[in-house]
Coordinates of C-alpha atoms and ligand atoms in Angstrom, one line a residue:
M1 CA -34.8 21.2 21.7
S2 CA -35.9 23.4 18.8
I3 CA -33.3 24.3 16.2
P4 CA -33.4 27.7 14.6
T5 CA -33.3 27.5 10.9
P6 CA -34.3 30.9 9.9
S7 CA -33.7 30.9 6.2
L8 CA -33.3 28.7 3.1
G9 CA -29.6 29.5 2.9
D10 CA -26.5 27.8 3.9
M11 CA -25.6 27.0 7.5
N12 CA -25.3 30.0 9.8
L13 CA -21.8 31.4 9.3
D14 CA -21.3 32.0 13.0
D15 CA -21.9 28.2 13.5
F16 CA -19.5 27.6 10.6
R17 CA -16.8 29.7 12.2
H18 CA -17.4 28.2 15.6
Y19 CA -17.4 24.5 14.5
G20 CA -14.7 25.2 11.9
H21 CA -12.3 26.4 14.6
R22 CA -13.3 23.5 16.9
L23 CA -12.7 21.0 14.1
I24 CA -9.3 22.3 13.3
D25 CA -8.5 22.0 17.0
W26 CA -9.9 18.4 17.0
I27 CA -7.8 17.5 14.0
A28 CA -4.6 19.0 15.5
D29 CA -5.3 17.0 18.7
Y30 CA -5.9 13.9 16.6
L31 CA -2.8 14.3 14.5
E32 CA -0.7 14.9 17.7
H33 CA -1.6 11.5 19.0
P34 CA -3.2 9.2 16.4
E35 CA -1.6 6.3 18.4
R36 CA -4.3 6.7 21.1
Y37 CA -6.4 4.6 18.8
P38 CA -5.8 1.1 17.7
V39 CA -4.3 1.3 14.2
L40 CA -6.5 -1.4 12.8
S41 CA -10.2 -0.9 13.6
P42 CA -11.6 -3.6 15.8
S43 CA -15.0 -3.1 14.3
Q44 CA -17.0 -6.2 13.2
P45 CA -19.0 -6.2 10.0
D46 CA -22.3 -4.2 10.2
E47 CA -21.4 -2.9 13.7
I48 CA -21.3 0.7 12.5
K49 CA -24.4 0.4 10.4
A50 CA -26.4 -1.0 13.4
Q51 CA -25.7 2.3 15.3
L52 CA -27.0 4.6 12.5
P53 CA -30.6 5.4 11.7
T54 CA -31.8 3.5 8.6
T55 CA -33.8 6.5 7.4
P56 CA -32.6 10.1 6.8
P57 CA -33.4 12.8 9.3
Q58 CA -36.4 14.9 8.2
Q59 CA -35.6 17.8 10.5
P60 CA -32.3 19.7 10.8
E61 CA -29.8 18.4 13.3
T62 CA -27.1 20.5 14.9
V63 CA -23.5 20.2 14.0
Y64 CA -22.9 19.5 17.6
Q65 CA -25.1 16.4 17.5
I66 CA -23.5 15.2 14.2
L67 CA -19.9 15.6 15.5
T68 CA -20.8 13.9 18.7
D69 CA -22.0 10.9 16.7
F70 CA -18.9 11.1 14.6
E71 CA -16.7 10.7 17.6
K72 CA -18.9 8.0 19.2
I73 CA -19.9 5.9 16.2
I74 CA -17.6 6.7 13.2
M75 CA -14.2 7.0 14.9
P76 CA -14.2 3.4 16.3
G77 CA -14.9 2.1 12.8
L78 CA -11.8 3.7 11.4
T79 CA -8.5 2.2 10.6
H80 CA -5.9 4.9 11.3
W81 CA -3.8 5.6 8.3
N82 CA -2.3 8.5 10.2
H83 CA -1.1 6.1 12.9
P84 CA 2.7 5.9 13.0
G85 CA 2.4 2.1 13.2
F86 CA 0.5 1.9 9.9
F87 CA 2.9 -0.4 7.9
A88 CA 0.3 -2.2 5.7
Y89 CA -0.1 -1.9 1.9
F90 CA 1.7 1.4 1.4
G91 CA 1.7 4.0 4.2
I92 CA 0.3 7.3 3.1
T93 CA -0.1 10.7 4.8
G94 CA -2.6 13.5 4.7
S95 CA -0.1 16.0 6.0
G96 CA -0.9 19.4 7.6
P97 CA -0.4 21.4 4.4
G98 CA -2.3 18.8 2.4
I99 CA -5.2 19.0 4.7
L100 CA -5.3 22.8 4.6
G101 CA -5.2 22.6 0.8
E102 CA -8.2 20.2 0.8
L103 CA -10.1 22.6 3.0
L104 CA -9.5 25.4 0.6
T105 CA -10.4 23.3 -2.4
A106 CA -13.7 22.3 -0.7
A107 CA -14.4 25.9 0.2
L108 CA -13.7 27.4 -3.2
N109 CA -15.5 24.4 -4.9
V110 CA -14.4 25.5 -8.3
N111 CA -14.7 23.1 -11.2
A112 CA -11.5 23.0 -13.1
M113 CA -13.0 21.5 -16.2
L114 CA -12.1 24.4 -18.5
W115 CA -9.4 27.1 -18.3
R116 CA -12.2 29.7 -18.2
T117 CA -14.0 28.0 -15.3
S118 CA -11.0 28.8 -13.1
P119 CA -7.9 30.0 -14.9
A120 CA -5.8 29.7 -11.7
A121 CA -6.9 26.0 -11.2
T122 CA -5.7 25.1 -14.6
E123 CA -2.5 27.1 -14.5
L124 CA -1.6 25.9 -11.0
E125 CA -2.0 22.3 -12.2
E126 CA 0.4 23.0 -15.1
V127 CA 2.9 24.6 -12.7
T128 CA 2.8 22.2 -9.8
L129 CA 3.0 19.1 -12.1
D130 CA 6.0 20.8 -13.9
W131 CA 7.6 21.3 -10.5
L132 CA 7.1 17.7 -9.6
R133 CA 8.4 16.6 -13.1
Q134 CA 11.6 18.6 -12.4
M135 CA 11.9 17.1 -8.9
L136 CA 11.7 13.6 -10.5
G137 CA 14.4 14.4 -13.1
L138 CA 12.0 13.9 -16.0
P139 CA 12.6 15.8 -19.2
A140 CA 10.5 18.7 -20.2
T141 CA 9.0 16.6 -23.1
F142 CA 6.5 15.3 -20.5
D143 CA 3.2 17.1 -19.9
G144 CA 1.4 16.5 -16.6
V145 CA -2.3 15.9 -15.9
I146 CA -3.7 15.4 -12.4
M147 CA -5.8 12.2 -12.2
D148 CA -7.7 10.8 -9.2
T149 CA -5.7 7.5 -9.2
A150 CA -2.9 5.6 -10.8
S151 CA -5.5 3.0 -11.9
V152 CA -7.3 5.6 -14.0
A153 CA -4.0 7.0 -15.3
S154 CA -2.8 3.6 -16.5
M155 CA -6.2 3.0 -18.2
L156 CA -5.9 6.3 -20.0
A157 CA -2.4 5.3 -21.1
I158 CA -3.8 2.2 -22.8
A159 CA -6.5 4.3 -24.4
A160 CA -3.9 6.7 -25.7
A161 CA -1.8 3.8 -27.0
R162 CA -4.8 2.5 -28.9
E163 CA -5.6 6.0 -30.3
A164 CA -2.0 6.3 -31.6
V165 CA -2.4 3.2 -33.9
E166 CA -3.0 4.5 -37.3
G167 CA -6.1 3.2 -39.0
L168 CA -7.6 1.6 -35.9
A169 CA -10.2 4.3 -35.4
V170 CA -11.6 2.7 -32.3
R171 CA -12.9 6.1 -31.2
T172 CA -15.3 6.3 -34.1
K173 CA -15.9 2.6 -35.1
G174 CA -15.6 0.8 -31.8
L175 CA -14.3 -2.7 -31.6
A176 CA -17.3 -4.9 -31.7
G177 CA -18.4 -6.5 -35.0
R178 CA -15.2 -5.6 -36.8
A179 CA -13.3 -8.2 -38.8
D180 CA -10.5 -5.7 -39.7
V181 CA -9.1 -5.3 -36.2
P182 CA -6.5 -7.8 -35.0
R183 CA -6.2 -8.7 -31.4
L184 CA -4.5 -5.9 -29.5
R185 CA -2.0 -7.2 -27.0
V186 CA -1.0 -5.6 -23.7
Y187 CA 2.1 -6.8 -21.9
I188 CA 2.6 -6.7 -18.2
S189 CA 4.5 -8.9 -15.7
D190 CA 3.1 -11.3 -13.2
Q191 CA 3.8 -8.6 -10.6
T192 CA 2.1 -5.7 -12.4
H193 CA -0.7 -3.9 -10.4
S194 CA -4.1 -5.3 -11.2
S195 CA -5.2 -1.9 -12.3
V196 CA -3.5 -2.2 -15.7
E197 CA -5.3 -5.5 -16.4
K198 CA -8.5 -3.8 -15.3
G199 CA -7.9 -1.0 -17.7
A200 CA -7.6 -3.4 -20.6
I201 CA -10.9 -4.9 -19.5
I202 CA -12.6 -1.6 -19.4
L203 CA -11.3 -0.6 -22.8
G204 CA -12.6 -3.7 -24.5
I205 CA -9.1 -5.1 -25.1
G206 CA -10.1 -8.2 -23.2
Q207 CA -8.4 -10.0 -20.4
D208 CA -7.3 -12.8 -22.7
N209 CA -5.1 -10.2 -24.5
V210 CA -3.3 -9.2 -21.4
V211 CA -0.1 -11.1 -21.6
K212 CA 1.6 -11.7 -18.2
I213 CA 5.3 -12.1 -18.7
P214 CA 6.9 -14.2 -16.0
S215 CA 9.2 -12.2 -13.7
D216 CA 12.8 -13.2 -12.8
D217 CA 14.0 -14.4 -9.4
H218 CA 14.0 -10.8 -8.2
F219 CA 10.4 -10.3 -9.4
R220 CA 11.4 -8.1 -12.3
L221 CA 9.8 -8.3 -15.7
N222 CA 12.1 -10.4 -17.9
P223 CA 12.8 -8.6 -21.2
G224 CA 13.9 -11.7 -23.0
E225 CA 10.5 -13.3 -22.2
L226 CA 8.8 -10.0 -23.3
E227 CA 10.4 -10.1 -26.7
R228 CA 9.6 -13.8 -27.1
A229 CA 5.9 -13.1 -26.4
I230 CA 5.9 -10.1 -28.8
K231 CA 7.4 -12.2 -31.6
A232 CA 4.9 -15.1 -31.0
D233 CA 2.1 -12.6 -31.1
L234 CA 3.3 -11.0 -34.4
A235 CA 3.6 -14.5 -35.9
A236 CA 0.0 -15.2 -34.9
G237 CA -1.2 -11.9 -36.5
H238 CA -1.9 -10.1 -33.3
H239 CA -1.1 -6.4 -32.7
P240 CA 1.4 -5.8 -29.9
L241 CA 0.1 -2.5 -28.5
F242 CA 1.3 -1.6 -25.0
V243 CA 3.8 -2.6 -22.3
C244 CA 3.8 -1.5 -18.7
A245 CA 7.0 -1.4 -16.8
T246 CA 6.7 -0.9 -13.0
V247 CA 9.1 1.0 -10.8
G248 CA 8.2 -0.4 -7.4
T249 CA 5.8 -3.3 -7.9
T250 CA 3.0 -3.6 -5.3
S251 CA 4.0 -6.9 -3.7
T252 CA 7.8 -6.6 -3.4
T253 CA 8.6 -3.1 -4.8
S254 CA 10.8 -4.7 -7.5
I255 CA 12.0 -2.4 -10.3
D256 CA 11.5 -3.6 -13.9
P257 CA 14.6 -3.1 -16.2
V258 CA 13.1 0.0 -17.9
P259 CA 16.0 0.6 -20.4
A260 CA 15.9 -2.9 -21.8
I261 CA 12.0 -2.8 -22.0
A262 CA 12.2 0.7 -23.6
E263 CA 14.5 -0.7 -26.3
I264 CA 12.1 -3.5 -27.1
A265 CA 9.1 -1.1 -27.0
Q266 CA 10.9 1.1 -29.5
R267 CA 11.9 -1.8 -31.8
Y268 CA 8.4 -3.2 -32.0
R269 CA 6.6 0.2 -31.7
L270 CA 4.8 -0.5 -28.5
W271 CA 3.6 2.3 -26.2
L272 CA 5.7 2.2 -23.0
H273 CA 4.0 3.1 -19.8
I274 CA 5.7 3.3 -16.5
D275 CA 3.8 2.6 -13.3
G276 CA 5.8 4.4 -10.6
A277 CA 2.8 4.9 -8.3
Y278 CA 4.9 4.1 -5.2
G279 CA 8.6 3.7 -6.2
G280 CA 8.8 6.3 -8.9
M281 CA 8.6 9.0 -6.2
A282 CA 11.9 7.9 -4.8
A283 CA 13.5 9.6 -7.9
I284 CA 13.2 12.9 -6.0
L285 CA 16.3 11.8 -4.1
P286 CA 19.4 12.4 -6.1
E287 CA 20.8 9.1 -4.9
M288 CA 17.7 7.2 -6.0
R289 CA 17.2 9.0 -9.4
H290 CA 18.5 5.8 -11.1
V291 CA 15.2 4.1 -10.4
L292 CA 13.7 6.1 -13.3
A293 CA 16.6 5.4 -15.7
G294 CA 15.1 4.9 -19.1
A295 CA 11.9 6.7 -18.2
E296 CA 12.8 9.5 -20.6
Q297 CA 12.0 7.1 -23.4
A298 CA 8.5 6.2 -22.0
D299 CA 5.4 7.4 -23.6
S300 CA 3.7 7.9 -20.3
L301 CA 4.3 7.6 -16.6
V302 CA 2.4 7.8 -13.4
V303 CA 3.5 8.6 -9.9
N304 CA 1.2 9.0 -6.8
P305 CA 1.7 12.1 -4.6
H306 CA -1.1 10.6 -2.6
K307 CA 1.0 7.5 -1.9
W308 CA 4.5 8.7 -1.0
L309 CA 4.5 12.5 -1.1
F310 CA 2.3 13.4 1.9
T311 CA -0.6 14.6 -0.2
P312 CA -4.2 13.6 0.9
I313 CA -5.8 11.0 -1.2
D314 CA -6.6 11.5 -4.1
L315 CA -4.0 12.9 -6.4
S316 CA -2.0 11.0 -9.1
A317 CA 0.4 12.7 -11.5
F318 CA 0.1 11.4 -15.0
Y319 CA 2.8 12.4 -17.3
I320 CA 2.5 11.9 -21.1
R321 CA 4.9 12.7 -23.9
H322 CA 2.1 13.0 -26.5
P323 CA -0.7 15.0 -24.8
D324 CA -2.2 15.6 -28.2
I325 CA -2.9 11.9 -28.6
L326 CA -4.7 11.8 -25.2
K327 CA -6.7 14.8 -26.3
Q328 CA -7.4 13.1 -29.6
A329 CA -8.8 10.1 -27.7
F330 CA -10.9 12.1 -25.3
S331 CA -11.8 15.5 -26.4
L332 CA -15.4 16.0 -27.2
I333 CA -16.7 19.5 -26.9
P334 CA -20.4 20.3 -26.9
E335 CA -21.4 23.9 -27.7
Y336 CA -22.2 24.7 -24.2
L337 CA -18.6 24.0 -23.1
R338 CA -16.9 26.1 -25.9
S339 CA -15.0 29.2 -24.9
A340 CA -13.2 32.0 -26.8
E341 CA -9.9 31.0 -25.3
T342 CA -10.4 27.4 -26.3
D343 CA -11.2 28.4 -29.9
A344 CA -8.1 30.6 -30.0
K345 CA -6.1 27.6 -28.8
I346 CA -4.2 29.7 -26.2
V347 CA -5.2 27.7 -23.1
K348 CA -5.5 24.1 -21.9
D349 CA -8.9 22.7 -20.9
Y350 CA -8.2 19.7 -18.7
M351 CA -11.5 18.1 -19.4
D352 CA -10.0 17.2 -22.8
Y353 CA -7.4 14.9 -21.3
G354 CA -9.6 12.2 -19.6
V355 CA -13.0 10.9 -18.9
Q356 CA -14.4 13.2 -16.3
L357 CA -15.8 16.6 -17.0
G358 CA -16.0 18.0 -13.4
R359 CA -12.6 18.2 -11.9
R360 CA -11.7 19.1 -8.3
F361 CA -9.0 21.8 -7.8
R362 CA -6.5 19.1 -6.7
A363 CA -3.4 21.1 -7.6
L364 CA -3.9 23.4 -4.6
K365 CA -3.0 20.7 -2.0
L366 CA 0.1 19.6 -3.9
W367 CA 1.2 23.2 -4.2
L368 CA 0.8 23.6 -0.4
V369 CA 2.7 20.3 0.2
I370 CA 5.6 21.2 -2.0
R371 CA 6.0 24.7 -0.8
T372 CA 5.6 23.9 2.9
F373 CA 8.2 21.1 3.0
G374 CA 10.3 22.2 0.0
S375 CA 11.7 19.7 -2.4
E376 CA 14.7 19.0 -0.1
G377 CA 12.4 18.6 2.9
L378 CA 10.3 16.1 1.0
A379 CA 13.4 14.2 -0.2
A380 CA 14.7 14.1 3.4
R381 CA 11.5 12.5 4.6
L382 CA 11.6 9.8 1.9
R383 CA 15.3 9.2 2.6
E384 CA 14.5 8.6 6.3
H385 CA 11.7 6.1 5.3
I386 CA 14.2 4.3 3.1
R387 CA 16.8 4.2 5.9
L388 CA 14.2 2.8 8.4
G389 CA 13.2 0.2 5.8
Q390 CA 16.8 -0.9 5.3
Q391 CA 17.3 -1.0 9.0
F392 CA 14.3 -3.3 9.4
A393 CA 15.6 -5.5 6.6
A394 CA 19.0 -5.8 8.3
W395 CA 17.3 -6.9 11.6
I396 CA 15.4 -9.6 9.6
D397 CA 18.6 -10.7 7.9
E398 CA 20.5 -11.0 11.3
S399 CA 17.7 -13.0 13.0
P400 CA 17.8 -16.8 13.1
N401 CA 14.0 -16.8 13.3
F402 CA 13.1 -14.7 10.3
E403 CA 14.1 -14.5 6.6
R404 CA 13.8 -11.8 3.9
M405 CA 11.8 -12.9 0.9
A406 CA 12.7 -10.2 -1.7
P407 CA 15.2 -7.5 -2.2
T408 CA 14.4 -4.2 -0.5
P409 CA 15.1 -1.3 -3.0
F410 CA 12.9 1.2 -1.1
S411 CA 11.1 1.3 2.3
T412 CA 9.1 -1.9 2.0
V413 CA 10.3 -5.2 3.4
C414 CA 9.0 -8.6 2.4
F415 CA 9.9 -11.3 5.0
R416 CA 8.5 -14.2 6.9
A417 CA 9.1 -16.0 10.2
H418 CA 11.1 -19.1 9.6
P419 CA 12.2 -20.6 12.9
P420 CA 15.0 -23.3 12.8
R421 CA 13.8 -26.8 12.1
L422 CA 10.4 -25.7 10.8
D423 CA 10.6 -26.3 7.1
D424 CA 7.1 -27.5 6.1
E425 CA 5.7 -24.9 3.8
T426 CA 2.1 -25.3 4.8
E427 CA 3.0 -25.0 8.5
L428 CA 5.1 -21.9 7.7
D429 CA 2.2 -20.4 5.9
Q430 CA -0.1 -21.0 8.9
L431 CA 2.5 -19.7 11.3
N432 CA 3.0 -16.5 9.4
E433 CA -0.7 -15.9 9.0
A434 CA -1.1 -16.4 12.7
L435 CA 1.8 -14.0 13.4
L436 CA 0.2 -11.3 11.2
N437 CA -3.1 -11.6 13.0
A438 CA -1.3 -11.6 16.4
V439 CA 0.7 -8.4 15.8
N440 CA -2.2 -6.6 14.2
A441 CA -4.4 -7.5 17.2
T442 CA -2.1 -5.5 19.5
G443 CA -3.4 -2.3 17.9
E444 CA 0.1 -0.9 17.9
I445 CA 1.0 -1.8 14.3
F446 CA -0.7 -2.9 11.1
I447 CA 1.1 -5.0 8.5
S448 CA -0.3 -6.8 5.5
H449 CA 0.7 -9.8 3.5
T450 CA 1.3 -11.0 0.0
K451 CA 2.1 -14.4 -1.7
L452 CA 5.3 -15.0 -3.6
H453 CA 5.8 -18.3 -5.4
G454 CA 2.8 -19.6 -3.5
C455 CA 4.3 -18.8 0.0
Y456 CA 2.6 -16.5 2.5
I457 CA 4.8 -13.4 3.0
L458 CA 4.6 -10.6 5.5
R459 CA 5.1 -7.0 4.3
L460 CA 6.2 -4.0 6.3
A461 CA 5.9 -0.8 4.3
I462 CA 7.1 2.5 5.7
G463 CA 5.5 5.6 4.2
N464 CA 3.7 7.6 6.8
I465 CA 5.2 10.9 7.9
R466 CA 4.8 9.9 11.6
S467 CA 6.5 6.5 11.4
D468 CA 9.8 6.9 13.1
E469 CA 12.6 4.7 14.4
Y470 CA 10.8 4.1 17.7
R471 CA 7.8 2.7 15.9
V472 CA 9.8 0.5 13.5
R473 CA 11.8 -0.9 16.4
R474 CA 8.5 -1.5 18.2
A475 CA 7.2 -3.5 15.2
W476 CA 10.3 -5.6 15.3
E477 CA 9.9 -6.3 19.1
L478 CA 6.2 -7.2 18.6
L479 CA 7.0 -9.6 15.7
Q480 CA 9.7 -11.3 17.8
G481 CA 7.6 -11.4 20.9
Q482 CA 4.5 -12.7 19.2
L483 CA 6.5 -15.3 17.3
A484 CA 8.0 -16.6 20.6
L485 CA 4.4 -16.9 22.0
L486 CA 3.2 -18.8 18.8
T487 CA 6.2 -21.2 18.7
E488 CA 5.8 -22.0 22.4
M489 CA 2.4 -23.2 21.5
L490 CA 3.6 -25.4 18.6
P491 CA 3.2 -29.1 19.4
Ligands
PLP1 C1 -0.8 1.6 -5.3 C2 -0.5 1.3 -6.7 C3 -1.4 1.4 -7.7 C4 -2.8 1.9 -7.5 O1 -2.8 3.2 -7.2 P1 -4.2 4.0 -7.1 O2 -3.8 5.4 -7.2 O3 -4.9 3.6 -5.8 O4 -5.1 3.5 -8.3 C5 -1.0 1.1 -9.0 N1 0.3 0.6 -9.2 C6 1.2 0.5 -8.3 C7 2.5 -0.1 -8.6 C8 0.8 0.8 -6.9 O5 1.7 0.6 -6.0

């Protein structure tokens, strides 16, 4: 079949319109019933690659051909994060308004590096992040910047902390070959997300200078241990630089005691960063606002609308009380990026507040999400997730065959199967791993695991907009049913 490609321009706009409409229909059908697919892809390693040509097509292909292959080859290789039974890691949602926002962002394709390169992109970013700040109950002393991920936001927080230390001048002098720089120390807990440690690695702080403070029996950073570590470091001539408190740790969603940590950070002049990537978002509920108690004293904070605010990945909201320090760390303006507005200091150029120059117009999707659902609608959805999480936790607590392994402050439950008279830890680990694989193989739900005190723990995290009571109940039925099958098979 010959394909008409009459010009050197973009694809034919009639085709664009035709396939654009069909694609929206396809997406709506998909989102209506994502549970038609197994939530966890059954694909084996290299199975998808084997179906794709190893060399690029030399001649144009039709959108029809490409979309046919998408359905036939790509779809079976997807794990369905939109599936209502997606309870692994943290559930996320690319909601309708978020998807429409992404579509517009791609279509406009503006680069929001300077105010001038799209004034509306910069100003909408300022406004939407200020809306979100108000929803979270944070004071107006915080300025927001949209980042791709919490990982990058936390790295930038460490960079800002380092920039804030007088006389260090790492920006100009670097760190290598200097005898005048003490070891810079970064404090986290043994439950802190790996991204903070990674940030310290990237910035040349060094993994050996990331001090992991033991958590207490509820997996919270222990402030007494933090102070002890800071004192020991000071005695050794090190420079305590940065502490990260987490609101909703990744394994158990524990909440570090921010007010006590803030007090220590202030006393020893450390930069306090709050990682609220998941749990911080719960502060949009008036009854959960306490999870960010003490946050007003933080130097920086990150929450992830792409995690628990129905915004398609990626969009992290990075709040900082000293945007000037972030700018001091990262602003570098070559002549070709100067503008009259910048010189007059009357606008914000977001390229000055991070690593990347080119910036997607991410604010648009968050604007659509907040406006479409309203702050109360968003809060109501999170509230329902928390209710479902608490209900699941109660079922675990009432069952003689299961036990809860951590407190459940949000919508994520850590538990394991523990049938009566089976007390060998190795056997329990094996049983729970087998149970995880068995329920995930049903295709109806997907849960993940973690390790706590060396034990294999199951994790059910509710965060997808389509996860409802029916599906959580179904998860509970599957867990009980598969456990019964597995324990029947025990010798
Ligand atoms: C998910 C998560 C992260 C990582 O978020 P990204 O945006 O994927 O980098 C960091 N910290 C915590 C506590 C998280 O739950």
